[in-house]
Coordinates of C-alpha atoms in Angstrom, one line a residue:
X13 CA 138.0 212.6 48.8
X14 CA 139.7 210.6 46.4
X15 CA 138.4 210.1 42.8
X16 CA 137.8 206.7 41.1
X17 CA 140.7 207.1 38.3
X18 CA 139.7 206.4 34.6
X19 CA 141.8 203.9 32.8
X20 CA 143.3 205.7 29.4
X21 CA 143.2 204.5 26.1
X22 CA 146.0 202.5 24.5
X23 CA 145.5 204.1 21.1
X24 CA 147.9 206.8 21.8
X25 CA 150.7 204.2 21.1
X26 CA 150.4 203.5 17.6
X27 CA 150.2 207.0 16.7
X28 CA 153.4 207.6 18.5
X29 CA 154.9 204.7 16.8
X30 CA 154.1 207.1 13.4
X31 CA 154.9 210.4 15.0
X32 CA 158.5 208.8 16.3
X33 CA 159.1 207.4 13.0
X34 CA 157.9 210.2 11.3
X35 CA 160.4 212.8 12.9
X36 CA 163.5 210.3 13.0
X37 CA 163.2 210.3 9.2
X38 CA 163.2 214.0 8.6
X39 CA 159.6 214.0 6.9
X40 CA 158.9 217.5 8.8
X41 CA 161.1 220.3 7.6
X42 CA 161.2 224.2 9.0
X43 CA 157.9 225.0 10.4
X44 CA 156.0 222.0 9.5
X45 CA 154.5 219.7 12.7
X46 CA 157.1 217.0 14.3
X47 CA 153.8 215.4 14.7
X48 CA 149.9 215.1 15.3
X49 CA 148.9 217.6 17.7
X50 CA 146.8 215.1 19.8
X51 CA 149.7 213.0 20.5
X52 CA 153.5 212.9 22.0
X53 CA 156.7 212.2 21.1
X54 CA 160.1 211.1 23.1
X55 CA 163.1 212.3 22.2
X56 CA 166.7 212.5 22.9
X57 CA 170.3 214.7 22.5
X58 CA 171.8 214.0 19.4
X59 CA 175.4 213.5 20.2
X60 CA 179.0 214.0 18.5
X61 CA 182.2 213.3 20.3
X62 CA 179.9 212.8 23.8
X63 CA 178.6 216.7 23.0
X64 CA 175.1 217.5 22.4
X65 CA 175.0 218.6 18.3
X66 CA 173.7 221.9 18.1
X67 CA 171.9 223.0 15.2
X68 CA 173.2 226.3 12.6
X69 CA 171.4 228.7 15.0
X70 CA 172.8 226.7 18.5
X71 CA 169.9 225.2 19.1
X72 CA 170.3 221.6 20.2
X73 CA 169.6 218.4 17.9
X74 CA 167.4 216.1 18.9
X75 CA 166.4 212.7 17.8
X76 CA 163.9 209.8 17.8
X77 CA 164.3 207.7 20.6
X78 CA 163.2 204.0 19.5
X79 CA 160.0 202.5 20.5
X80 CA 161.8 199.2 21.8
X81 CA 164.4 201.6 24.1
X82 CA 164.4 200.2 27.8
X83 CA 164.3 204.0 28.3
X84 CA 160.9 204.7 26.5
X85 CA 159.0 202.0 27.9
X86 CA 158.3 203.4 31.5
X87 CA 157.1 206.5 29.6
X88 CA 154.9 204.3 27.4
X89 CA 153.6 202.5 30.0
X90 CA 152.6 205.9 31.7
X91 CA 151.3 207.6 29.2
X92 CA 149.1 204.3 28.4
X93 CA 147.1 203.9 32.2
X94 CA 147.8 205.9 35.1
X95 CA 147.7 209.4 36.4
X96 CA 150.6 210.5 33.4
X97 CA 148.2 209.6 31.2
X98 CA 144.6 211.7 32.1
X99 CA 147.2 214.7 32.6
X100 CA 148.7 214.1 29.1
X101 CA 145.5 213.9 27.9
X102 CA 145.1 217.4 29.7
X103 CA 147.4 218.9 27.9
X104 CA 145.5 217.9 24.5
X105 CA 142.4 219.1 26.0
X106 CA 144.3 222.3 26.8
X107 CA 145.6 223.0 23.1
X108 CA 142.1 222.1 22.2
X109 CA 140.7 225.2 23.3
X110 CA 143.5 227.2 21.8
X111 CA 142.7 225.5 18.3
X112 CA 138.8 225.7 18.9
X113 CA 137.6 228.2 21.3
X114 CA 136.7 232.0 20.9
X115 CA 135.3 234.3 23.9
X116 CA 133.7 237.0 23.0
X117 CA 134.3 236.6 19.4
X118 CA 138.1 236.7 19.9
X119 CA 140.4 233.5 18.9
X120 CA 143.7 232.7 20.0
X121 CA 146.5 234.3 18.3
X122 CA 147.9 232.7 15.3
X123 CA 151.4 231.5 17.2
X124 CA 149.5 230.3 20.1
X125 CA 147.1 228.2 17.2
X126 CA 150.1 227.2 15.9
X127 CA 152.1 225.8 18.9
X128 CA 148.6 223.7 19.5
X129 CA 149.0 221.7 16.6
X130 CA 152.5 220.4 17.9
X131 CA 152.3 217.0 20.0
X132 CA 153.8 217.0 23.5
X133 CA 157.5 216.6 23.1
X134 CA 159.4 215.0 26.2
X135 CA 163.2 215.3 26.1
X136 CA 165.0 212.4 28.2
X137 CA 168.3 214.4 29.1
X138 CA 169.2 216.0 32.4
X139 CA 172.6 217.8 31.6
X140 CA 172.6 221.0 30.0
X141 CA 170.7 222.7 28.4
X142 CA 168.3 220.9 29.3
X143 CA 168.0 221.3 33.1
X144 CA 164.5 223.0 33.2
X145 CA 161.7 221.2 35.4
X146 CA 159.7 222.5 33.1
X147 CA 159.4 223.7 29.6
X148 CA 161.7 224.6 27.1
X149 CA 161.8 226.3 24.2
X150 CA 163.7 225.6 20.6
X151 CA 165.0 222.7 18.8
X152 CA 166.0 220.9 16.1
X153 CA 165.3 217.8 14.7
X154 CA 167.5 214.9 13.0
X155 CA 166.9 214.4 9.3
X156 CA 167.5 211.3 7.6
X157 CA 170.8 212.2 6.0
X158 CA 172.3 213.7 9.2
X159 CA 170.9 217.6 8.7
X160 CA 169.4 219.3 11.3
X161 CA 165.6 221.2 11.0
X162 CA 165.6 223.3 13.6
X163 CA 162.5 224.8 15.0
X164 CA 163.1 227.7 17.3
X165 CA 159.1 228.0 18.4
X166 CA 159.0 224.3 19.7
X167 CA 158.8 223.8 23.4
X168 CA 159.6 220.6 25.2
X169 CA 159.9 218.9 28.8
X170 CA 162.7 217.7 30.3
X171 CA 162.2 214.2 31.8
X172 CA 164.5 212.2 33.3
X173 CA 167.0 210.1 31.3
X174 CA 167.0 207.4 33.2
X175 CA 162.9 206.6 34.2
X176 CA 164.3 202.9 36.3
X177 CA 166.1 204.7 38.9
X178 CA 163.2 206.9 39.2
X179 CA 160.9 205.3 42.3
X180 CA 158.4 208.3 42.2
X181 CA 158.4 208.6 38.6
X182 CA 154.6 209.4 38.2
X183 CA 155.0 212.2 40.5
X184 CA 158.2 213.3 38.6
X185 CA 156.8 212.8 35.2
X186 CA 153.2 214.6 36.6
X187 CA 155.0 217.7 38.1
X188 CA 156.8 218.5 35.1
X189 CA 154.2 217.8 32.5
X190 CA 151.8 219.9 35.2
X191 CA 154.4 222.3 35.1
X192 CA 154.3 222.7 31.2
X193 CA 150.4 222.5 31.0
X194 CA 150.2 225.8 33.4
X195 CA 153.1 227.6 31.8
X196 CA 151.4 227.4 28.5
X197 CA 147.9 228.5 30.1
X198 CA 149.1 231.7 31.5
X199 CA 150.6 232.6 28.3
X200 CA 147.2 232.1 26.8
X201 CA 149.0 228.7 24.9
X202 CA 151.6 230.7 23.3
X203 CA 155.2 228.6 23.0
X204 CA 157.1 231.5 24.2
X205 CA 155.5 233.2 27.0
X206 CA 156.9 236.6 27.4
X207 CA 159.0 237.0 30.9
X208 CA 156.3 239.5 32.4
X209 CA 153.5 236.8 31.8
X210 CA 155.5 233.7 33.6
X211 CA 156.7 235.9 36.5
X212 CA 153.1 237.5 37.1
X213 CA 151.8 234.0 37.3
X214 CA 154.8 231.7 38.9
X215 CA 152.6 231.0 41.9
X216 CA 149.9 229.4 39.8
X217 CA 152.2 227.9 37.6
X218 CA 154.1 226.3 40.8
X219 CA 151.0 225.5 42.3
X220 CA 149.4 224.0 39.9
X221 CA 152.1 221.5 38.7
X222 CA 152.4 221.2 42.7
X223 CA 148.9 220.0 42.7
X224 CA 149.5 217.3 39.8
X225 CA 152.3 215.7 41.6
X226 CA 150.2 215.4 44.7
X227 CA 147.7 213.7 43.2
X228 CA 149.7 211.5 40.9
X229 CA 150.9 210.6 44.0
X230 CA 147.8 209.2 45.3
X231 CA 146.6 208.1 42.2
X232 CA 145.4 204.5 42.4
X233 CA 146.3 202.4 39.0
X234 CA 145.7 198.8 40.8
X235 CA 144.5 197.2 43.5
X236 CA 145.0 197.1 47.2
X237 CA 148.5 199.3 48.6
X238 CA 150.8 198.7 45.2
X239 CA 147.7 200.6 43.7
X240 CA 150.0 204.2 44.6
X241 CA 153.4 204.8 45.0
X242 CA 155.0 203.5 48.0
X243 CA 155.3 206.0 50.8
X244 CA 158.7 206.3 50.9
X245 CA 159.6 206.4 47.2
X246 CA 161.0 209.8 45.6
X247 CA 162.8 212.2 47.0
X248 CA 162.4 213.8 50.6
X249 CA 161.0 217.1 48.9
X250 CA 158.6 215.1 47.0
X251 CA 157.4 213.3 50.0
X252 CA 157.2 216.1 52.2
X253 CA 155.1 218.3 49.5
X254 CA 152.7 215.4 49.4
X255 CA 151.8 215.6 53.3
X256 CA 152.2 219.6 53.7
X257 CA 149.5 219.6 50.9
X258 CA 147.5 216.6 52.3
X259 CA 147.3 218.2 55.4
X260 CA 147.1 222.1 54.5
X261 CA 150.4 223.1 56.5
X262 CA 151.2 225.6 53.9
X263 CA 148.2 228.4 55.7
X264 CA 150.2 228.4 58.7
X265 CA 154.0 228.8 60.3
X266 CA 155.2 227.6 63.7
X267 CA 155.3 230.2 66.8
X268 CA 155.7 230.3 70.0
X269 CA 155.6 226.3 69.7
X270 CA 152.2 225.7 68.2
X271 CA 150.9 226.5 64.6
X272 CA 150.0 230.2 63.5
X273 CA 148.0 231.0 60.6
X274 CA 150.0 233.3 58.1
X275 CA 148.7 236.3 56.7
X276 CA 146.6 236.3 53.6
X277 CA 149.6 238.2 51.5
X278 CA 152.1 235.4 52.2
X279 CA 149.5 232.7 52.0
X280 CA 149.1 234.5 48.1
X281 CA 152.5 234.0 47.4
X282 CA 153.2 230.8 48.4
X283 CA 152.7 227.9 45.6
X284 CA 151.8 225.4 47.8
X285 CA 148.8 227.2 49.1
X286 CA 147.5 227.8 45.5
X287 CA 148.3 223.8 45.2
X288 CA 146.2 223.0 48.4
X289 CA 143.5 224.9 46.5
X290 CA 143.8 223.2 43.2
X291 CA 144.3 219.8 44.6
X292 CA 141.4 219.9 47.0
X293 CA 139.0 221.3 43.8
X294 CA 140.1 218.6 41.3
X295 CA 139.2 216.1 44.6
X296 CA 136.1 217.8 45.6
X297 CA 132.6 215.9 44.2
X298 CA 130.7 218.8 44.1
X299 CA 133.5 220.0 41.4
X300 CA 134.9 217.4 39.6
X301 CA 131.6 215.1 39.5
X302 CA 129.3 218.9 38.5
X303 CA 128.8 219.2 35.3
X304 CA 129.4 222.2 33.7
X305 CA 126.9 223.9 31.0
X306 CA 126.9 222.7 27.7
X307 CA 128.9 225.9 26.3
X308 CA 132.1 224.8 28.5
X309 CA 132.4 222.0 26.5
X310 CA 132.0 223.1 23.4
X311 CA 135.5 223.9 22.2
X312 CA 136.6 220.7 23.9
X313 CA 134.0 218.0 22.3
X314 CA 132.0 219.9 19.5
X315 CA 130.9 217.2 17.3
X316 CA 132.6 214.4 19.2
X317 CA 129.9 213.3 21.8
X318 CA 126.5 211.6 21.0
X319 CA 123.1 213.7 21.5
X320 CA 122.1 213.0 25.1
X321 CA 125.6 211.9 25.9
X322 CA 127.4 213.9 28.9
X323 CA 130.6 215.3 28.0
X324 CA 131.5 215.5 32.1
X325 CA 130.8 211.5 31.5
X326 CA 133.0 210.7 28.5
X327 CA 135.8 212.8 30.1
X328 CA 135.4 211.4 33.8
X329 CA 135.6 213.6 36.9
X330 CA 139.7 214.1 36.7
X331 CA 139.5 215.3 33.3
X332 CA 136.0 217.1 33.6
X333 CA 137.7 219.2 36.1
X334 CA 140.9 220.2 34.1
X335 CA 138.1 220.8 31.1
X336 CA 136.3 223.8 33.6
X337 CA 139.9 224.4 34.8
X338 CA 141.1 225.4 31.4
X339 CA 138.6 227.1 30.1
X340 CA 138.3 229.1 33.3
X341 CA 141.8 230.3 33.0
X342 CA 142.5 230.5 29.3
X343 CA 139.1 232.8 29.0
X344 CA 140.4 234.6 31.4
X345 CA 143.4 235.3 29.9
X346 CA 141.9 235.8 26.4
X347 CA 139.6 238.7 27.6
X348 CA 142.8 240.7 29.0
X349 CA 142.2 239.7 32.6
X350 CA 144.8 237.4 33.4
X351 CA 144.8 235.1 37.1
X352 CA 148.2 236.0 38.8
X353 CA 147.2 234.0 42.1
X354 CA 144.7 231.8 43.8
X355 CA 142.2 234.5 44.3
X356 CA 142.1 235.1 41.2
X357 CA 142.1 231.7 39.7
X358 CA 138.9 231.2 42.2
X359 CA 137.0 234.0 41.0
X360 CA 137.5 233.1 37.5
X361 CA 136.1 229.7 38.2
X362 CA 133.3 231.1 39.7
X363 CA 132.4 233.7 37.3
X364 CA 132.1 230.8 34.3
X365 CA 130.3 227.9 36.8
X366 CA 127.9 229.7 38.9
X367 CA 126.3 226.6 39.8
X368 CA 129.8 225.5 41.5
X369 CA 130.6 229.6 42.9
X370 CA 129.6 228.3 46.3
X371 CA 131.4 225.4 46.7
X372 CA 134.6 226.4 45.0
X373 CA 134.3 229.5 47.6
X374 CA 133.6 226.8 50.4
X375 CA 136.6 225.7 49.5
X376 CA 138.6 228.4 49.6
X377 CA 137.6 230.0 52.3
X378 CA 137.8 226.5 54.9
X379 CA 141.1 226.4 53.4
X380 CA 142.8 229.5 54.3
X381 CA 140.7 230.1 57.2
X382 CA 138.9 233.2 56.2
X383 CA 142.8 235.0 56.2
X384 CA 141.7 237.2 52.3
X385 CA 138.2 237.5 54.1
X386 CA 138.5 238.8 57.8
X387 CA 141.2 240.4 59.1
X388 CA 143.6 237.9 60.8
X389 CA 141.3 235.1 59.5
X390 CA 139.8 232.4 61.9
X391 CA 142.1 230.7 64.5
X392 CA 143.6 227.6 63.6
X393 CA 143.5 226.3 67.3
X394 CA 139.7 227.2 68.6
X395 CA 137.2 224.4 68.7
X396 CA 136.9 223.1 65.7
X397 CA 133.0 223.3 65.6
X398 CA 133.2 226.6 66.2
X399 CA 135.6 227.3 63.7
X400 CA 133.7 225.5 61.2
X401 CA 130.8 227.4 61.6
X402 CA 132.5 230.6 61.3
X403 CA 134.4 229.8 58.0
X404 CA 131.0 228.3 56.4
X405 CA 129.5 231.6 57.6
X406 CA 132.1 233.4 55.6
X407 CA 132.1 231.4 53.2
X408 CA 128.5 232.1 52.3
X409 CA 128.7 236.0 53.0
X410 CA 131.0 236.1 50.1
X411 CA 128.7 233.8 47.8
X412 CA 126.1 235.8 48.7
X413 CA 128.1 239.3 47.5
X414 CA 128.2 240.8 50.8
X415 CA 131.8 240.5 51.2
X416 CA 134.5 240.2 48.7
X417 CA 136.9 237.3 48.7
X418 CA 139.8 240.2 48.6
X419 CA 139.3 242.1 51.2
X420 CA 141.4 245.6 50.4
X421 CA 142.2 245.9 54.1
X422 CA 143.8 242.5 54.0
X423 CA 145.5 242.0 50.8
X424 CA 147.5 244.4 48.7
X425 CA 146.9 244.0 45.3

């Protein structure tokens, strides 16, 4: 099901006309903010002699790039309606809770506080060292009289240097910025996520910025077909990951000429199973359109919404999703329990939105065809009213309690 996409504000502009400016003129030194947390800024290598500057510590120099760049504009324009824009706005939701929430009593810890009151810093550069899809870590920024602050705690994503000869930009743009959003939520929003945490969580992390470049994708910012990306824009990869996720390929391999469902272990730790999930959640009505109880919210609009105004309203369903998303995860994470796959992702969900347990189960469960339920799961090739009926049995058994969504004789944990 496809949501009705919310039109972002323009406001975000101006304030990155200050933030820009701001940073360019060296205003920010050592620790200090390159800018307002609720904002982002675009920057570029600083260059000497055609090599990136590097900063006293080798960290490389960065500076402003200029609202009126033919480079910034597509960004802008992103960033101002569109897809880009409700997931950039996901990422302020996201430090949000980190600044705001506590679960159980417990707060974030001061560096991950701290890296939430940086904006969103977008790097245009695709050499060296700045080759990650996702984020990085450490720079330093251009003062006015040439010097360079560097700040070794930042993190940034790498975008592409040249947006024009980009076709599938959004879906560029949304996989990396995706990317960067679920790095920083299995780290529990610190800037430097230790090696253990990224690796236990890599499928999530792939799966989720998966996810967010399918649905940028599909992501309708006008009218009639030149509402989406054309079909044949991007790259092969990008193209294909759109229709294996579309049409749930990822549950099953190819043998003896006709479709076999995997097992439940690989299905785990594949990404673009955990993105078939994700992307069919954030789609789902009876998940986006739900809204959550009042105490979801609360780090995210406390004193920001009217009395008798719904904060599942003022956010829409695309962002009213990532809002449940996010706090699903990071209070997860905050109460020592971290997701490292799908299953656990789920059960998280669950555990905070009992009203949506069954549905998000539903989900689930029709997804991967009962494979972390029943042994062998359900076949992919039986009649498909059958099939149905069995899964939606499941489905409900493990609502109900009376069988885990982890079966121990199916997956190894």
């Amino acid at each position: 099901m496809r949501m009705a996409p919310r039109k972002a504000s323009r406001r975000a502009v101006p304030l990155v006309s200050v933030c820009l400016l701001a940073s360019g003129a060296g205003c920010h030194k050592g620790a200090d903010p390159i800018g307002l947390p609720d904002s982002y800024v675009l920057f570029v290598p600083a260059t000497k002699d055609g090599q990136v500057r590097r900063g006293p510590t080798g960290l490389p120099v960065l500076e402003s790039l200029a609202l009126d760049d033919s480079r910034a504009v597509p960004y802008h324009k992103l960033f101002s309606v569109g897809f880009a824009a409700e997931l950039l706005r996901t990422d302020y939701l996201r430090k949000q809770f980190v600044r705001d929430a506590q679960v159980g009593g417990k707060a974030f810890g001061v560096d991950a506080r701290a890296a939430a009151d940086q904006p969103t810093v977008f790097v245009l550069a695709g050499e060296p060292p700045f080759m990650p899809p996702g984020a990085g870590l450490g720079l330093a920024t251009l003062g006015f009289f040439g010097g360079a602050a560097e700040r070794p705690d930042a993190s940034w994503i790498a975008v592409p240097p040249s947006p024009d000869s980009d076709s599938a930009l959004a879906q560029t743009l949304s996989g990396r910025l995706g990317r960067a959003v679920a790095t920083a939520l299995a780290a529990g929003g610190a800037a430097a996520p230790t090696a253990a945490t990224s690796t236990a969580a890599s499928v999530l992390i792939d799966g989720y910025a998966q996810a967010m470049e399918v649905i940028a994708r599909e992501w309708r910012t006008g009218d009639g077909p030149r509402g989406t990306l054309a079909p044949d824009a991007g790259t092969e990869a990008q193209r294909d990951l759109f229709a294996a996720v579309r049409q749930n390929r990822f549950v099953t391999t190819t043998g003896a000429g006709r479709p076999q469902l995997r097992s439940a272990a690989e299905m785990l730790a594949d990404p673009g199973v955990a993105a078939t999930v994700i992307y069919r959640m954030a789609q789902a009505k009876g998940v986006g359109h739900r809204v959550a109880p009042a105490d979801v919210y609360k780090p995210f609009v406390s004193d920001r919404v009217p009395a008798g105004v719904s904060p599942a309203a003022v956010l829409g369903p695309f962002r009213n999703f990532q809002a449940k998303l996010i706090a699903a995860w990071e209070r997860a994470v905050l109460s020592g329990h971290p997701p490292h796959d799908i299953v656990d992702l789920v059960q998280a969900y669950a555990a905070i939105l009992p009203a949506e347990r069954g549905e998000v189960i539903r989900l689930f469960v029709v997804t991967t065809y009962g494979a972390t339920v029943k042994p062998g799961g359900v076949s992919v090739d039986g009649d498909s009213k059958a099939v149905l009926a069995e899964l939606t049995a499941l489905a409900a058994e493990v609502t109900a309690g009376r069988r885990p969504l982890r079966a121990p004789a199916n997956v190894d944990k």
